[in-house]
Amino acid sequence: MRHARALRRFGLNDIVRLRTAPAARIAFVIFAFASLSACEQNSFVPPPPPKVEVGLPVQRAITRYLEATGNTAPIKNVDLVARVQGVLQSINYQDGSFVKEGTTLFTIEPDTYKLKLDQAQAAEAGAQASVKQTEADFKRQSDLVQRQAVSQATLDTSTSARDNAQANLLQAQANTKIAAVNYGYTNVVAPFDGIVTAHLVSIGELVGAASPTQLATIVALDPIYVNFNVNEQDVLRVREEARRRGIPTSELRQLPVEVALQTETGYPHKGKLDYLSPTINQSTGTLAVRGLLPNADRILLPGFYVRVRVPFDEQSNALLVPDVALGSDQSGRYVLVVNADNVVEQRKVRTGPLEGDLRVIESGLKADDRVVTAGLLRAIPGQKVDPQLTKSEASPAPVK
């Protein structure tokens, strides 16, 4: 070692001087270099395992939803038409206003139809008088026949006159009812509470001449329908969950439905399912579903494009991991876990919905598995790592 230290102090100038040095000094230098090489032999030391951050899955209660897009539709939508012929005399509402059931909206020449009603009532009164007269004559002729004062032919004539008078009365009563109905049609009233569109005809215009004339349309907005489609896989999931929980298929119509407009956060509009189609549409592979929602403030208008979700399952201890910890390959989604020997393993998982920045893991993971959450590029399946356990922070639940 003393020779090695001496050689380290040996500079470039000294080497130049050696060129002119005696052979004994050259031999000394060669021996010093050989001693230095023998003293400084290196041995390979493997690097330590890479450090990665791991965390246990977050456990919390979640609700699973079916999510879809749909459109709102009115529960009632009726065209108001003129059912009698006549001149439109008045329009009794403001275009686009809300009206109550029974409100008169249009008036169509009522005087003419009132006169026809009076005429029919007068004919009915005449028919009633004829019935009374023929009835009295029938009774009188019956008594005379019993006393053999008149012939049976006279009684038969009286009977025929009585029956004919009664038939005329029935005809007159029917004519009176028809006249009353037509007179009622001269006032076009709202069949239910709703919004009336702009009128399509003007005062003084002849309506109902050849066919019923559309005057306007009334639309009911409270409650309101929302129509959407559910794909076949989701239908199977819901029916399987219903069987698992012992819920009859017929009770699926009682599931709640939540709706939001494009500009709204969360799902503020609540209702319930109203209709499930009995068949799957073969061309689209979807099931037609309809929800019914209260709409007293009339925020939802027919034709809106809306987001829809239907809660169908609740889990009290679901497992969630950061969505960034998930990878995917040709066989599906996976996470990297560190086993008891600190060796990385690839674990295939079945994922659920996203809750904030955490992803629900439906199967393939246990509550005590250490999931790699950071340093994924350093975590290679089959190799050891130095796991640094961190507490997974549960992100805030999404706004309901």
CSV table of C-alpha atoms in Angstrom, one decimal:
chain,number,residue,atom,x,y,z
A,1,MET,CA,0.0,0.0,0.0
A,2,ARG,CA,2.9,2.3,0.6
A,3,HIS,CA,3.9,1.8,-3.0
A,4,ALA,CA,0.4,2.7,-4.1
A,5,ARG,CA,0.5,6.0,-2.2
A,6,ALA,CA,3.8,6.7,-3.7
A,7,LEU,CA,2.5,6.1,-7.1
A,8,ARG,CA,-0.4,8.4,-6.7
A,9,ARG,CA,2.0,11.2,-6.0
A,10,PHE,CA,3.8,10.3,-9.2
A,11,GLY,CA,3.0,13.0,-11.8
A,12,LEU,CA,3.2,13.4,-15.6
A,13,ASN,CA,6.6,15.2,-15.4
A,14,ASP,CA,8.0,12.3,-13.4
A,15,ILE,CA,6.9,9.9,-16.2
A,16,VAL,CA,8.7,12.1,-18.7
A,17,ARG,CA,11.9,12.0,-16.6
A,18,LEU,CA,11.6,8.2,-16.6
A,19,ARG,CA,12.4,8.1,-20.2
A,20,THR,CA,16.0,9.0,-19.4
A,21,ALA,CA,16.2,7.1,-16.1
A,22,PRO,CA,18.2,4.0,-15.6
A,23,ALA,CA,16.7,0.6,-16.1
A,24,ALA,CA,16.5,0.0,-12.3
A,25,ARG,CA,14.2,3.0,-11.7
A,26,ILE,CA,11.9,1.8,-14.6
A,27,ALA,CA,11.6,-1.6,-13.0
A,28,PHE,CA,10.6,0.1,-9.7
A,29,VAL,CA,7.8,2.0,-11.4
A,30,ILE,CA,6.4,-1.1,-13.1
A,31,PHE,CA,6.4,-2.9,-9.7
A,32,ALA,CA,4.5,0.0,-8.1
A,33,PHE,CA,1.8,0.0,-10.8
A,34,ALA,CA,1.3,-3.7,-10.2
A,35,SER,CA,1.0,-3.3,-6.5
A,36,LEU,CA,-1.6,-0.5,-7.0
A,37,SER,CA,-3.7,-2.8,-9.2
A,38,ALA,CA,-3.6,-5.5,-6.6
A,39,CYS,CA,-4.7,-3.2,-3.8
A,40,GLU,CA,-7.7,-1.6,-5.6
A,41,GLN,CA,-9.8,-4.6,-6.9
A,42,ASN,CA,-13.6,-3.6,-7.0
A,43,SER,CA,-16.6,-6.0,-6.2
A,44,PHE,CA,-20.3,-5.4,-7.7
A,45,VAL,CA,-22.9,-4.3,-5.2
A,46,PRO,CA,-26.6,-4.5,-6.6
A,47,PRO,CA,-28.7,-1.4,-6.3
A,48,PRO,CA,-31.5,-1.3,-3.6
A,49,PRO,CA,-35.1,-2.1,-4.7
A,50,PRO,CA,-36.9,1.0,-6.1
A,51,LYS,CA,-39.3,2.8,-3.8
A,52,VAL,CA,-43.0,3.0,-4.8
A,53,GLU,CA,-46.0,4.4,-2.9
A,54,VAL,CA,-48.7,1.9,-2.0
A,55,GLY,CA,-52.0,2.3,-0.3
A,56,LEU,CA,-54.9,0.2,0.9
A,57,PRO,CA,-58.2,0.5,-0.9
A,58,VAL,CA,-60.7,3.0,0.4
A,59,GLN,CA,-63.8,1.5,1.9
A,60,ARG,CA,-67.1,3.5,1.9
A,61,ALA,CA,-70.8,3.2,1.0
A,62,ILE,CA,-71.7,3.8,-2.6
A,63,THR,CA,-74.8,3.7,-4.8
A,64,ARG,CA,-74.6,2.1,-8.2
A,65,TYR,CA,-76.5,3.8,-11.0
A,66,LEU,CA,-77.6,3.2,-14.5
A,67,GLU,CA,-76.7,6.3,-16.5
A,68,ALA,CA,-78.3,7.3,-19.8
A,69,THR,CA,-79.3,10.3,-21.9
A,70,GLY,CA,-82.9,11.1,-22.7
A,71,ASN,CA,-85.5,13.7,-23.7
A,72,THR,CA,-88.4,15.2,-21.8
A,73,ALA,CA,-91.9,14.8,-23.2
A,74,PRO,CA,-95.3,16.2,-22.1
A,75,ILE,CA,-97.6,13.9,-20.2
A,76,LYS,CA,-100.5,15.5,-22.2
A,77,ASN,CA,-100.4,17.3,-25.5
A,78,VAL,CA,-103.8,18.0,-27.2
A,79,ASP,CA,-104.7,19.9,-30.4
A,80,LEU,CA,-107.7,22.2,-29.8
A,81,VAL,CA,-110.0,22.0,-32.8
A,82,ALA,CA,-113.3,23.6,-33.9
A,83,ARG,CA,-115.8,20.7,-33.8
A,84,VAL,CA,-118.7,22.9,-35.2
A,85,GLN,CA,-118.8,25.1,-38.2
A,86,GLY,CA,-119.1,28.8,-37.6
A,87,VAL,CA,-117.3,32.2,-37.3
A,88,LEU,CA,-114.7,32.5,-34.6
A,89,GLN,CA,-116.1,35.3,-32.3
A,90,SER,CA,-113.5,35.6,-29.5
A,91,ILE,CA,-110.1,34.3,-28.3
A,92,ASN,CA,-110.2,34.3,-24.5
A,93,TYR,CA,-106.6,33.7,-23.5
A,94,GLN,CA,-103.1,35.2,-23.9
A,95,ASP,CA,-100.8,33.2,-26.2
A,96,GLY,CA,-98.5,31.0,-24.2
A,97,SER,CA,-100.3,31.5,-20.9
A,98,PHE,CA,-101.1,28.9,-18.3
A,99,VAL,CA,-104.8,28.0,-18.0
A,100,LYS,CA,-106.8,25.9,-15.6
A,101,GLU,CA,-109.0,23.0,-16.7
A,102,GLY,CA,-112.4,24.2,-17.9
A,103,THR,CA,-111.3,27.7,-19.0
A,104,THR,CA,-113.0,28.9,-22.1
A,105,LEU,CA,-110.4,29.6,-24.8
A,106,PHE,CA,-112.3,30.2,-28.0
A,107,THR,CA,-116.0,31.0,-28.8
A,108,ILE,CA,-117.5,30.0,-32.1
A,109,GLU,CA,-120.8,31.7,-33.2
A,110,PRO,CA,-122.9,30.4,-30.2
A,111,ASP,CA,-126.2,32.2,-31.1
A,112,THR,CA,-126.9,30.0,-34.1
A,113,TYR,CA,-126.4,26.8,-32.1
A,114,LYS,CA,-128.5,28.2,-29.2
A,115,LEU,CA,-131.4,28.7,-31.6
A,116,LYS,CA,-131.0,25.1,-32.9
A,117,LEU,CA,-131.1,23.9,-29.3
A,118,ASP,CA,-134.3,25.9,-28.6
A,119,GLN,CA,-135.8,24.5,-31.7
A,120,ALA,CA,-135.1,21.0,-30.7
A,121,GLN,CA,-136.4,21.6,-27.2
A,122,ALA,CA,-139.7,22.9,-28.7
A,123,ALA,CA,-140.0,19.8,-30.9
A,124,GLU,CA,-139.4,17.7,-27.8
A,125,ALA,CA,-142.2,19.5,-25.9
A,126,GLY,CA,-144.6,18.9,-28.8
A,127,ALA,CA,-143.7,15.2,-28.9
A,128,GLN,CA,-144.4,15.0,-25.1
A,129,ALA,CA,-147.8,16.5,-25.7
A,130,SER,CA,-148.6,14.0,-28.4
A,131,VAL,CA,-147.6,11.2,-26.1
A,132,LYS,CA,-150.0,12.4,-23.4
A,133,GLN,CA,-152.8,12.7,-25.9
A,134,THR,CA,-152.4,9.3,-27.5
A,135,GLU,CA,-151.9,7.7,-24.1
A,136,ALA,CA,-155.2,9.0,-22.9
A,137,ASP,CA,-157.0,7.9,-26.1
A,138,PHE,CA,-155.5,4.4,-25.7
A,139,LYS,CA,-156.9,4.1,-22.2
A,140,ARG,CA,-160.3,5.3,-23.3
A,141,GLN,CA,-160.4,2.9,-26.2
A,142,SER,CA,-159.3,0.0,-24.0
A,143,ASP,CA,-162.3,0.7,-21.7
A,144,LEU,CA,-164.7,0.8,-24.6
A,145,VAL,CA,-163.4,-2.5,-26.0
A,146,GLN,CA,-164.0,-4.2,-22.6
A,147,ARG,CA,-167.6,-3.0,-22.7
A,148,GLN,CA,-167.8,-4.0,-26.3
A,149,ALA,CA,-168.7,-0.5,-27.3
A,150,VAL,CA,-166.1,-0.2,-30.0
A,151,SER,CA,-164.4,-2.7,-32.3
A,152,GLN,CA,-160.9,-4.2,-31.7
A,153,ALA,CA,-159.7,-2.3,-34.9
A,154,THR,CA,-160.4,1.0,-33.2
A,155,LEU,CA,-158.2,0.0,-30.2
A,156,ASP,CA,-155.4,-1.2,-32.6
A,157,THR,CA,-155.4,2.2,-34.3
A,158,SER,CA,-155.2,4.0,-30.9
A,159,THR,CA,-152.4,1.7,-29.8
A,160,SER,CA,-150.4,2.4,-33.0
A,161,ALA,CA,-150.9,6.2,-32.5
A,162,ARG,CA,-149.6,5.9,-28.9
A,163,ASP,CA,-146.5,3.9,-29.9
A,164,ASN,CA,-145.8,6.3,-32.8
A,165,ALA,CA,-146.0,9.3,-30.4
A,166,GLN,CA,-143.6,7.7,-28.0
A,167,ALA,CA,-141.1,7.0,-30.8
A,168,ASN,CA,-141.4,10.6,-31.9
A,169,LEU,CA,-140.7,11.7,-28.4
A,170,LEU,CA,-137.5,9.6,-28.2
A,171,GLN,CA,-136.4,11.1,-31.5
A,172,ALA,CA,-137.1,14.6,-30.3
A,173,GLN,CA,-135.1,14.0,-27.1
A,174,ALA,CA,-132.1,12.7,-29.1
A,175,ASN,CA,-132.3,15.8,-31.3
A,176,THR,CA,-132.3,18.0,-28.2
A,177,LYS,CA,-129.2,16.2,-26.8
A,178,ILE,CA,-127.4,16.6,-30.2
A,179,ALA,CA,-128.3,20.3,-30.3
A,180,ALA,CA,-127.0,20.7,-26.7
A,181,VAL,CA,-123.7,19.0,-27.5
A,182,ASN,CA,-123.2,21.2,-30.6
A,183,TYR,CA,-124.1,24.3,-28.6
A,184,GLY,CA,-121.4,23.2,-26.0
A,185,TYR,CA,-118.9,22.9,-28.8
A,186,THR,CA,-119.2,26.6,-29.5
A,187,ASN,CA,-117.1,27.2,-26.4
A,188,VAL,CA,-113.7,25.5,-26.8
A,189,VAL,CA,-112.5,24.9,-23.2
A,190,ALA,CA,-109.2,23.6,-21.7
A,191,PRO,CA,-109.4,19.9,-21.1
A,192,PHE,CA,-106.7,20.0,-18.4
A,193,ASP,CA,-104.3,22.4,-16.7
A,194,GLY,CA,-101.6,23.5,-19.1
A,195,ILE,CA,-99.9,26.0,-21.4
A,196,VAL,CA,-101.7,27.1,-24.5
A,197,THR,CA,-99.7,27.8,-27.6
A,198,ALA,CA,-100.3,30.8,-29.9
A,199,HIS,CA,-103.6,30.8,-31.7
A,200,LEU,CA,-103.6,29.6,-35.3
A,201,VAL,CA,-106.8,31.4,-36.5
A,202,SER,CA,-108.0,34.9,-36.2
A,203,ILE,CA,-111.3,36.4,-35.0
A,204,GLY,CA,-113.9,36.5,-37.8
A,205,GLU,CA,-112.5,33.5,-39.6
A,206,LEU,CA,-114.8,30.7,-40.6
A,207,VAL,CA,-113.7,27.5,-38.9
A,208,GLY,CA,-114.8,23.9,-39.1
A,209,ALA,CA,-116.3,24.3,-42.6
A,210,ALA,CA,-115.0,21.1,-44.2
A,211,SER,CA,-113.1,19.4,-41.4
A,212,PRO,CA,-112.1,20.1,-37.8
A,213,THR,CA,-109.9,23.2,-37.8
A,214,GLN,CA,-107.0,23.3,-35.4
A,215,LEU,CA,-107.2,26.4,-33.2
A,216,ALA,CA,-104.2,25.9,-30.9
A,217,THR,CA,-102.4,23.3,-28.8
A,218,ILE,CA,-102.5,22.9,-25.0
A,219,VAL,CA,-99.5,21.2,-23.3
A,220,ALA,CA,-99.5,19.8,-19.7
A,221,LEU,CA,-96.1,20.4,-18.0
A,222,ASP,CA,-96.7,19.1,-14.5
A,223,PRO,CA,-95.9,16.2,-14.2
A,224,ILE,CA,-93.6,15.5,-17.2
A,225,TYR,CA,-92.2,12.4,-18.8
A,226,VAL,CA,-88.5,11.7,-19.5
A,227,ASN,CA,-87.9,9.0,-22.2
A,228,PHE,CA,-84.6,7.2,-22.4
A,229,ASN,CA,-83.1,3.8,-23.5
A,230,VAL,CA,-81.2,1.2,-21.5
A,231,ASN,CA,-78.8,-1.1,-23.3
A,232,GLU,CA,-79.2,-4.9,-23.0
A,233,GLN,CA,-76.2,-5.4,-20.7
A,234,ASP,CA,-77.5,-3.0,-18.2
A,235,VAL,CA,-81.0,-4.6,-18.3
A,236,LEU,CA,-79.4,-7.9,-17.5
A,237,ARG,CA,-77.4,-6.4,-14.6
A,238,VAL,CA,-80.5,-4.8,-13.1
A,239,ARG,CA,-82.6,-7.9,-13.4
A,240,GLU,CA,-79.8,-10.0,-11.9
A,241,GLU,CA,-79.5,-7.6,-9.0
A,242,ALA,CA,-83.3,-7.7,-8.5
A,243,ARG,CA,-83.2,-11.5,-8.3
A,244,ARG,CA,-80.3,-11.4,-5.8
A,245,ARG,CA,-82.2,-9.0,-3.6
A,246,GLY,CA,-85.5,-10.8,-4.0
A,247,ILE,CA,-87.3,-8.0,-5.8
A,248,PRO,CA,-90.0,-9.0,-8.2
A,249,THR,CA,-89.4,-7.7,-11.8
A,250,SER,CA,-92.8,-6.0,-11.6
A,251,GLU,CA,-91.5,-3.8,-8.8
A,252,LEU,CA,-88.7,-2.4,-10.9
A,253,ARG,CA,-91.2,0.3,-11.9
A,254,GLN,CA,-90.9,1.7,-8.4
A,255,LEU,CA,-87.2,2.5,-8.8
A,256,PRO,CA,-86.4,6.3,-8.5
A,257,VAL,CA,-85.1,8.2,-11.4
A,258,GLU,CA,-82.9,11.3,-11.3
A,259,VAL,CA,-82.6,13.9,-14.1
A,260,ALA,CA,-80.4,16.9,-14.8
A,261,LEU,CA,-80.3,19.4,-17.6
A,262,GLN,CA,-77.1,20.0,-19.5
A,263,THR,CA,-76.2,23.2,-17.5
A,264,GLU,CA,-77.1,21.7,-14.0
A,265,THR,CA,-74.7,20.2,-11.5
A,266,GLY,CA,-75.7,16.9,-10.0
A,267,TYR,CA,-79.2,15.5,-10.5
A,268,PRO,CA,-81.7,17.9,-8.9
A,269,HIS,CA,-84.9,16.6,-10.4
A,270,LYS,CA,-86.3,13.4,-8.7
A,271,GLY,CA,-89.1,11.1,-9.9
A,272,LYS,CA,-89.8,7.5,-10.4
A,273,LEU,CA,-90.0,5.0,-13.3
A,274,ASP,CA,-93.3,5.0,-15.0
A,275,TYR,CA,-93.0,2.5,-17.9
A,276,LEU,CA,-90.7,-0.3,-19.0
A,277,SER,CA,-91.1,-1.7,-22.5
A,278,PRO,CA,-91.9,-5.4,-22.5
A,279,THR,CA,-89.5,-6.1,-25.4
A,280,ILE,CA,-85.9,-5.3,-26.4
A,281,ASN,CA,-85.6,-3.3,-29.7
A,282,GLN,CA,-83.7,-5.8,-31.9
A,283,SER,CA,-82.3,-3.1,-34.2
A,284,THR,CA,-80.7,-1.0,-31.4
A,285,GLY,CA,-80.4,-3.6,-28.6
A,286,THR,CA,-82.0,-1.3,-26.1
A,287,LEU,CA,-85.1,-1.2,-23.8
A,288,ALA,CA,-87.4,1.8,-23.9
A,289,VAL,CA,-87.9,3.3,-20.4
A,290,ARG,CA,-89.9,6.2,-19.2
A,291,GLY,CA,-89.8,8.2,-16.0
A,292,LEU,CA,-92.4,10.5,-14.4
A,293,LEU,CA,-91.2,13.7,-12.6
A,294,PRO,CA,-93.1,16.4,-10.8
A,295,ASN,CA,-92.5,19.8,-12.5
A,296,ALA,CA,-94.5,22.3,-10.5
A,297,ASP,CA,-92.0,25.2,-11.3
A,298,ARG,CA,-92.0,24.1,-15.0
A,299,ILE,CA,-88.2,24.2,-15.2
A,300,LEU,CA,-88.3,21.1,-17.5
A,301,LEU,CA,-89.8,21.8,-20.9
A,302,PRO,CA,-90.8,19.1,-23.4
A,303,GLY,CA,-88.0,18.3,-25.8
A,304,PHE,CA,-85.1,19.0,-23.4
A,305,TYR,CA,-82.0,16.9,-23.8
A,306,VAL,CA,-81.3,15.6,-20.2
A,307,ARG,CA,-78.9,13.4,-18.3
A,308,VAL,CA,-80.6,10.5,-16.5
A,309,ARG,CA,-79.5,8.0,-13.8
A,310,VAL,CA,-81.4,5.3,-12.0
A,311,PRO,CA,-80.0,3.9,-8.7
A,312,PHE,CA,-80.4,0.2,-8.6
A,313,ASP,CA,-77.9,-1.1,-5.9
A,314,GLU,CA,-76.4,0.2,-2.7
A,315,GLN,CA,-73.1,-1.2,-1.2
A,316,SER,CA,-72.1,-0.4,2.4
A,317,ASN,CA,-68.3,-1.3,2.1
A,318,ALA,CA,-67.3,-0.9,-1.5
A,319,LEU,CA,-63.6,-0.9,-2.4
A,320,LEU,CA,-62.2,2.1,-4.3
A,321,VAL,CA,-58.7,2.9,-5.5
A,322,PRO,CA,-57.3,6.0,-7.3
A,323,ASP,CA,-58.2,5.9,-10.9
A,324,VAL,CA,-54.6,6.7,-11.9
A,325,ALA,CA,-53.5,3.4,-10.3
A,326,LEU,CA,-55.4,1.4,-12.9
A,327,GLY,CA,-53.9,0.1,-16.1
A,328,SER,CA,-55.3,-1.8,-19.0
A,329,ASP,CA,-54.2,-4.3,-21.6
A,330,GLN,CA,-55.9,-6.6,-24.1
A,331,SER,CA,-57.4,-8.7,-21.3
A,332,GLY,CA,-58.9,-5.8,-19.4
A,333,ARG,CA,-58.2,-3.5,-16.4
A,334,TYR,CA,-55.7,-4.3,-13.7
A,335,VAL,CA,-53.8,-2.9,-10.7
A,336,LEU,CA,-50.4,-3.5,-9.4
A,337,VAL,CA,-50.2,-4.9,-5.8
A,338,VAL,CA,-47.3,-5.6,-3.5
A,339,ASN,CA,-47.4,-9.0,-1.8
A,340,ALA,CA,-46.1,-10.0,1.6
A,341,ASP,CA,-42.6,-10.5,0.1
A,342,ASN,CA,-42.6,-7.0,-1.4
A,343,VAL,CA,-42.9,-8.5,-4.9
A,344,VAL,CA,-45.1,-6.7,-7.4
A,345,GLU,CA,-48.1,-8.7,-8.8
A,346,GLN,CA,-50.5,-7.7,-11.6
A,347,ARG,CA,-54.1,-8.2,-10.4
A,348,LYS,CA,-57.0,-8.3,-12.9
A,349,VAL,CA,-60.0,-6.4,-11.6
A,350,ARG,CA,-63.6,-5.6,-12.7
A,351,THR,CA,-64.2,-1.9,-12.4
A,352,GLY,CA,-67.3,0.1,-11.5
A,353,PRO,CA,-68.3,3.7,-11.7
A,354,LEU,CA,-66.0,6.7,-10.9
A,355,GLU,CA,-66.6,8.4,-7.6
A,356,GLY,CA,-64.7,11.6,-7.7
A,357,ASP,CA,-61.1,10.6,-8.5
A,358,LEU,CA,-61.6,7.1,-7.1
A,359,ARG,CA,-62.7,4.1,-9.1
A,360,VAL,CA,-65.0,1.4,-7.7
A,361,ILE,CA,-63.5,-2.1,-7.8
A,362,GLU,CA,-66.3,-4.6,-8.1
A,363,SER,CA,-64.1,-7.8,-8.0
A,364,GLY,CA,-60.5,-8.9,-8.0
A,365,LEU,CA,-59.2,-6.9,-5.0
A,366,LYS,CA,-59.2,-7.4,-1.2
A,367,ALA,CA,-59.4,-4.8,1.5
A,368,ASP,CA,-55.8,-5.5,2.8
A,369,ASP,CA,-54.1,-5.5,-0.7
A,370,ARG,CA,-51.4,-2.9,-1.0
A,371,VAL,CA,-52.0,-1.2,-4.3
A,372,VAL,CA,-49.3,0.7,-6.1
A,373,THR,CA,-50.5,4.3,-6.4
A,374,ALA,CA,-47.3,6.2,-7.4
A,375,GLY,CA,-44.1,5.1,-9.1
A,376,LEU,CA,-45.9,2.8,-11.4
A,377,LEU,CA,-43.0,2.9,-14.0
A,378,ARG,CA,-40.7,1.5,-11.3
A,379,ALA,CA,-43.1,-1.3,-10.3
A,380,ILE,CA,-42.4,-4.3,-12.6
A,381,PRO,CA,-44.4,-7.5,-12.0
A,382,GLY,CA,-42.2,-10.2,-10.5
A,383,GLN,CA,-39.6,-7.8,-9.1
A,384,LYS,CA,-39.0,-6.6,-5.5
A,385,VAL,CA,-39.8,-3.0,-4.5
A,386,ASP,CA,-39.4,-0.9,-1.4
A,387,PRO,CA,-43.1,-0.1,-0.6
A,388,GLN,CA,-43.9,3.2,1.1
A,389,LEU,CA,-47.3,2.9,2.6
A,390,THR,CA,-49.4,6.1,2.3
A,391,LYS,CA,-53.0,6.7,3.4
A,392,SER,CA,-55.4,6.9,0.5
A,393,GLU,CA,-57.4,10.1,0.8
A,394,ALA,CA,-61.1,9.6,-0.1
A,395,SER,CA,-62.1,12.2,-2.6
A,396,PRO,CA,-65.3,14.1,-2.0
A,397,ALA,CA,-68.3,12.2,-3.1
A,398,PRO,CA,-69.9,13.6,-6.3
A,399,VAL,CA,-72.8,16.0,-5.9
A,400,LYS,CA,-76.0,14.1,-5.8
